[in-house]
mmCIF file of C-alpha atoms in Angstrom:
data_model
loop_
_atom_site.group_PDB
_atom_site.id
_atom_site.type_symbol
_atom_site.label_atom_id
_atom_site.label_comp_id
_atom_site.label_asym_id
_atom_site.label_seq_id
_atom_site.Cartn_x
_atom_site.Cartn_y
_atom_site.Cartn_z
ATOM 1 C CA GLY A 232 -192.585 -27.590 -109.017
ATOM 2 C CA ILE A 233 -192.057 -27.990 -105.364
ATOM 3 C CA PRO A 234 -191.401 -24.552 -103.570
ATOM 4 C CA PRO A 235 -187.525 -24.574 -102.615
ATOM 5 C CA SER A 236 -188.520 -24.404 -98.935
ATOM 6 C CA GLU A 237 -190.456 -27.542 -98.941
ATOM 7 C CA VAL A 238 -187.507 -29.119 -100.712
ATOM 8 C CA ARG A 239 -184.916 -27.992 -98.295
ATOM 9 C CA GLU A 240 -187.123 -29.248 -95.405
ATOM 10 C CA ALA A 241 -187.536 -32.763 -96.988
ATOM 11 C CA GLY A 242 -183.750 -33.029 -97.206
ATOM 12 C CA GLN A 243 -183.415 -32.514 -93.552
ATOM 13 C CA GLY A 244 -180.581 -30.029 -93.932
ATOM 14 C CA ARG A 245 -178.698 -32.207 -96.261
ATOM 15 C CA VAL A 246 -177.018 -30.615 -99.317
ATOM 16 C CA ARG A 247 -178.745 -31.739 -102.342
ATOM 17 C CA VAL A 248 -176.465 -32.015 -105.409
ATOM 18 C CA LEU A 249 -176.933 -32.526 -109.077
ATOM 19 C CA LEU A 250 -174.086 -34.312 -110.927
ATOM 20 C CA VAL A 251 -173.380 -33.038 -114.607
ATOM 21 C CA ASP A 252 -170.733 -34.686 -116.697
ATOM 22 C CA ASP A 253 -170.842 -36.175 -120.174
ATOM 23 C CA LEU A 254 -168.820 -39.291 -118.857
ATOM 24 C CA PRO A 255 -171.241 -41.527 -116.943
ATOM 25 C CA SER A 256 -168.251 -43.024 -115.264
ATOM 26 C CA VAL A 257 -167.309 -39.596 -113.762
ATOM 27 C CA CYS A 258 -170.905 -39.020 -112.447
ATOM 28 C CA GLN A 259 -170.983 -42.466 -110.930
ATOM 29 C CA ALA A 260 -167.626 -42.225 -109.259
ATOM 30 C CA MET A 261 -168.769 -38.782 -107.718
ATOM 31 C CA LYS A 262 -171.942 -40.244 -106.655
ATOM 32 C CA ALA A 263 -170.093 -42.945 -105.024
ATOM 33 C CA LEU A 264 -168.146 -40.671 -103.083
ATOM 34 C CA LEU A 265 -171.002 -38.425 -102.200
ATOM 35 C CA SER A 266 -173.148 -41.560 -101.091
ATOM 36 C CA LEU A 267 -170.655 -41.903 -98.137
ATOM 37 C CA ASP A 268 -171.552 -38.753 -96.652
ATOM 38 C CA PRO A 269 -174.943 -38.548 -94.843
ATOM 39 C CA GLU A 270 -174.894 -34.441 -95.222
ATOM 40 C CA VAL A 271 -175.087 -34.775 -98.949
ATOM 41 C CA GLU A 272 -178.036 -36.078 -101.191
ATOM 42 C CA VAL A 273 -177.583 -36.696 -104.830
ATOM 43 C CA THR A 274 -180.538 -35.717 -106.783
ATOM 44 C CA GLY A 275 -179.649 -36.935 -109.981
ATOM 45 C CA GLU A 276 -177.239 -37.069 -113.065
ATOM 46 C CA ALA A 277 -177.186 -35.442 -116.158
ATOM 47 C CA TYR A 278 -174.718 -35.788 -119.128
ATOM 48 C CA ASP A 279 -175.099 -32.357 -120.749
ATOM 49 C CA GLY A 280 -176.097 -28.844 -119.832
ATOM 50 C CA GLU A 281 -179.530 -29.236 -121.667
ATOM 51 C CA GLN A 282 -180.447 -32.122 -119.437
ATOM 52 C CA ALA A 283 -179.269 -30.508 -116.463
ATOM 53 C CA VAL A 284 -181.441 -27.567 -117.073
ATOM 54 C CA SER A 285 -184.406 -30.064 -117.206
ATOM 55 C CA LEU A 286 -183.536 -31.885 -113.860
ATOM 56 C CA ILE A 287 -183.223 -28.734 -111.979
ATOM 57 C CA GLU A 288 -186.682 -27.742 -113.091
ATOM 58 C CA ALA A 289 -188.029 -31.015 -111.639
ATOM 59 C CA ASP A 290 -185.604 -31.455 -108.568
ATOM 60 C CA ARG A 291 -184.255 -28.109 -107.482
ATOM 61 C CA PRO A 292 -180.921 -29.200 -106.032
ATOM 62 C CA ASP A 293 -179.098 -26.728 -103.872
ATOM 63 C CA VAL A 294 -176.009 -27.217 -105.778
ATOM 64 C CA VAL A 295 -174.989 -28.138 -109.216
ATOM 65 C CA LEU A 296 -171.686 -29.845 -109.755
ATOM 66 C CA MET A 297 -170.942 -29.328 -113.607
ATOM 67 C CA ASP A 298 -168.122 -30.118 -115.995
ATOM 68 C CA VAL A 299 -167.407 -27.209 -118.464
ATOM 69 C CA ARG A 300 -166.782 -29.337 -121.534
ATOM 70 C CA MET A 301 -169.814 -31.314 -122.755
ATOM 71 C CA PRO A 302 -171.634 -31.804 -125.880
ATOM 72 C CA VAL A 303 -175.132 -30.431 -126.728
ATOM 73 C CA MET A 304 -174.726 -27.760 -124.347
ATOM 74 C CA ASN A 305 -171.541 -26.845 -122.356
ATOM 75 C CA GLY A 306 -171.315 -26.139 -118.843
ATOM 76 C CA LEU A 307 -170.627 -22.440 -119.332
ATOM 77 C CA GLU A 308 -173.911 -22.028 -121.290
ATOM 78 C CA ALA A 309 -175.974 -24.110 -118.936
ATOM 79 C CA THR A 310 -174.590 -22.175 -115.886
ATOM 80 C CA ARG A 311 -175.711 -18.880 -117.282
ATOM 81 C CA ILE A 312 -179.205 -20.437 -117.883
ATOM 82 C CA ILE A 313 -179.206 -21.841 -114.376
ATOM 83 C CA LYS A 314 -178.304 -18.668 -112.731
ATOM 84 C CA ARG A 315 -180.922 -16.655 -114.587
ATOM 85 C CA ARG A 316 -183.807 -18.961 -114.034
ATOM 86 C CA TRP A 317 -182.855 -20.161 -110.647
ATOM 87 C CA PRO A 318 -180.658 -17.616 -108.823
ATOM 88 C CA ASP A 319 -180.638 -19.637 -105.589
ATOM 89 C CA VAL A 320 -179.214 -22.835 -107.177
ATOM 90 C CA ARG A 321 -175.575 -22.713 -106.574
ATOM 91 C CA VAL A 322 -173.116 -23.890 -109.581
ATOM 92 C CA VAL A 323 -169.615 -25.401 -109.033
ATOM 93 C CA LEU A 324 -167.722 -25.696 -112.461
ATOM 94 C CA VAL A 325 -165.264 -28.413 -112.597
ATOM 95 C CA THR A 326 -162.353 -27.423 -114.912
ATOM 96 C CA VAL A 327 -158.879 -28.168 -116.101
ATOM 97 C CA TYR A 328 -157.950 -24.496 -115.897
ATOM 98 C CA PRO A 329 -156.317 -23.245 -112.366
ATOM 99 C CA SER A 330 -158.135 -20.041 -112.446
ATOM 100 C CA GLY A 331 -161.455 -21.235 -113.883
ATOM 101 C CA ARG A 332 -162.105 -17.724 -115.450
ATOM 102 C CA GLU A 333 -160.404 -18.102 -118.776
ATOM 103 C CA ASP A 334 -163.991 -17.738 -120.117
ATOM 104 C CA PRO A 335 -166.035 -14.690 -119.266
ATOM 105 C CA ARG A 336 -168.993 -16.535 -119.165
ATOM 106 C CA ALA A 337 -167.508 -18.540 -115.946
ATOM 107 C CA ASP A 338 -168.327 -15.399 -114.078
ATOM 108 C CA ALA A 339 -171.910 -16.913 -113.644
ATOM 109 C CA ALA A 340 -170.397 -19.902 -111.506
ATOM 110 C CA ASP A 341 -170.356 -19.757 -107.599
ATOM 111 C CA ALA A 342 -167.063 -21.786 -107.274
ATOM 112 C CA PHE A 343 -164.563 -23.902 -109.360
ATOM 113 C CA LEU A 344 -162.836 -27.327 -108.737
ATOM 114 C CA LEU A 345 -159.875 -28.372 -110.819
ATOM 115 C CA LYS A 346 -159.981 -31.894 -112.539
ATOM 116 C CA GLY A 347 -158.476 -34.251 -110.252
ATOM 117 C CA PHE A 348 -160.014 -32.698 -106.921
ATOM 118 C CA GLY A 349 -160.082 -34.755 -103.690
ATOM 119 C CA VAL A 350 -162.776 -35.581 -101.522
ATOM 120 C CA LYS A 351 -161.922 -32.780 -98.868
ATOM 121 C CA GLU A 352 -161.979 -30.243 -101.985
ATOM 122 C CA LEU A 353 -165.504 -31.577 -103.130
ATOM 123 C CA ARG A 354 -167.086 -31.406 -99.896
ATOM 124 C CA ASP A 355 -165.592 -27.809 -98.951
ATOM 125 C CA ALA A 356 -166.956 -26.525 -102.437
ATOM 126 C CA LEU A 357 -170.520 -28.086 -101.873
ATOM 127 C CA PHE A 358 -170.649 -26.851 -98.325
ATOM 128 C CA GLY A 359 -168.939 -23.523 -98.988
ATOM 129 C CA VAL A 360 -171.624 -22.493 -101.873
ATOM 130 C CA SER A 361 -174.618 -23.826 -100.078
ATOM 131 C CA GLY A 362 -174.107 -21.823 -96.924
ATOM 132 C CA ARG A 363 -175.070 -24.880 -94.692
ATOM 133 C CA PRO A 364 -173.188 -25.738 -92.087
ATOM 134 C CA SER A 365 -171.398 -29.253 -91.697
ATOM 135 C CA SER A 366 -171.029 -31.304 -88.705
ATOM 136 C CA ARG A 367 -167.599 -32.275 -90.046
ATOM 137 C CA SER A 368 -166.035 -28.863 -90.238
ATOM 138 C CA SER A 369 -162.926 -28.405 -92.462
ATOM 139 C CA ALA A 370 -162.246 -24.946 -91.566
ATOM 140 C CA GLY A 371 -158.570 -23.960 -92.430
ATOM 141 C CA GLY A 372 -158.405 -26.408 -95.362
ATOM 142 C CA PRO A 373 -157.256 -25.437 -98.957
ATOM 143 C CA THR A 374 -160.801 -24.586 -100.100
ATOM 144 C CA SER A 375 -162.403 -23.422 -97.010
ATOM 145 C CA GLY A 376 -165.651 -21.489 -97.373
ATOM 146 C CA THR A 377 -164.510 -20.558 -101.092
ATOM 147 C CA GLY A 378 -164.950 -23.712 -103.122
ATOM 148 C CA ARG A 379 -161.469 -22.705 -104.846
ATOM 149 C CA PRO A 380 -159.338 -25.617 -105.752
ATOM 150 C CA GLY A 381 -156.297 -26.790 -103.231
ATOM 151 C CA ARG A 382 -153.663 -29.231 -104.252
ATOM 152 C CA SER A 383 -154.503 -32.189 -102.031
ATOM 153 C CA ALA A 384 -156.056 -34.491 -104.293
ATOM 154 C CA GLN A 385 -157.141 -37.731 -102.573
ATOM 155 C CA ALA A 386 -159.402 -39.306 -105.186
ATOM 156 C CA ASP A 387 -159.369 -38.927 -108.903
ATOM 157 C CA VAL A 388 -162.916 -38.785 -110.344
ATOM 158 C CA SER A 389 -162.007 -36.597 -113.426
ATOM 159 C CA GLY A 390 -162.450 -39.067 -116.131
ATOM 160 C CA ASP A 391 -160.284 -37.116 -118.717
ATOM 161 C CA ALA A 392 -157.646 -34.541 -117.768
#
């Protein structure tokens, strides 16, 4: 594969994101939202955890935005594998549970977003876990720097609740 340093240089400081959800419509909605942001690059879409692991091997994103409940391999199991193989890849789990930590396997995740999150929460989570500065600072927001969910949902890309 490509060394992570070369991948990051090619991205010119943009946060490279892999979208993972078993509903293609959810991936497409998130991709449409993120494509409006010049500081974010969507590297691909996967529809289960197994596909996500394969795409990470090839594309080495900075952040994986991953649903928890999926067929073949769920997001918790995929997160555990991702963090073991590529500890520098950050994982944001999308969940219906407010704390995100009902399952001990969720501890491998870097952050959590509640389904039904807004554009601001999504952006804050991606930049918060990536450690990259954003030209559009959202300091003081409900998820500033933590990727923890806030309550100001602006766009529903949750698919199923």
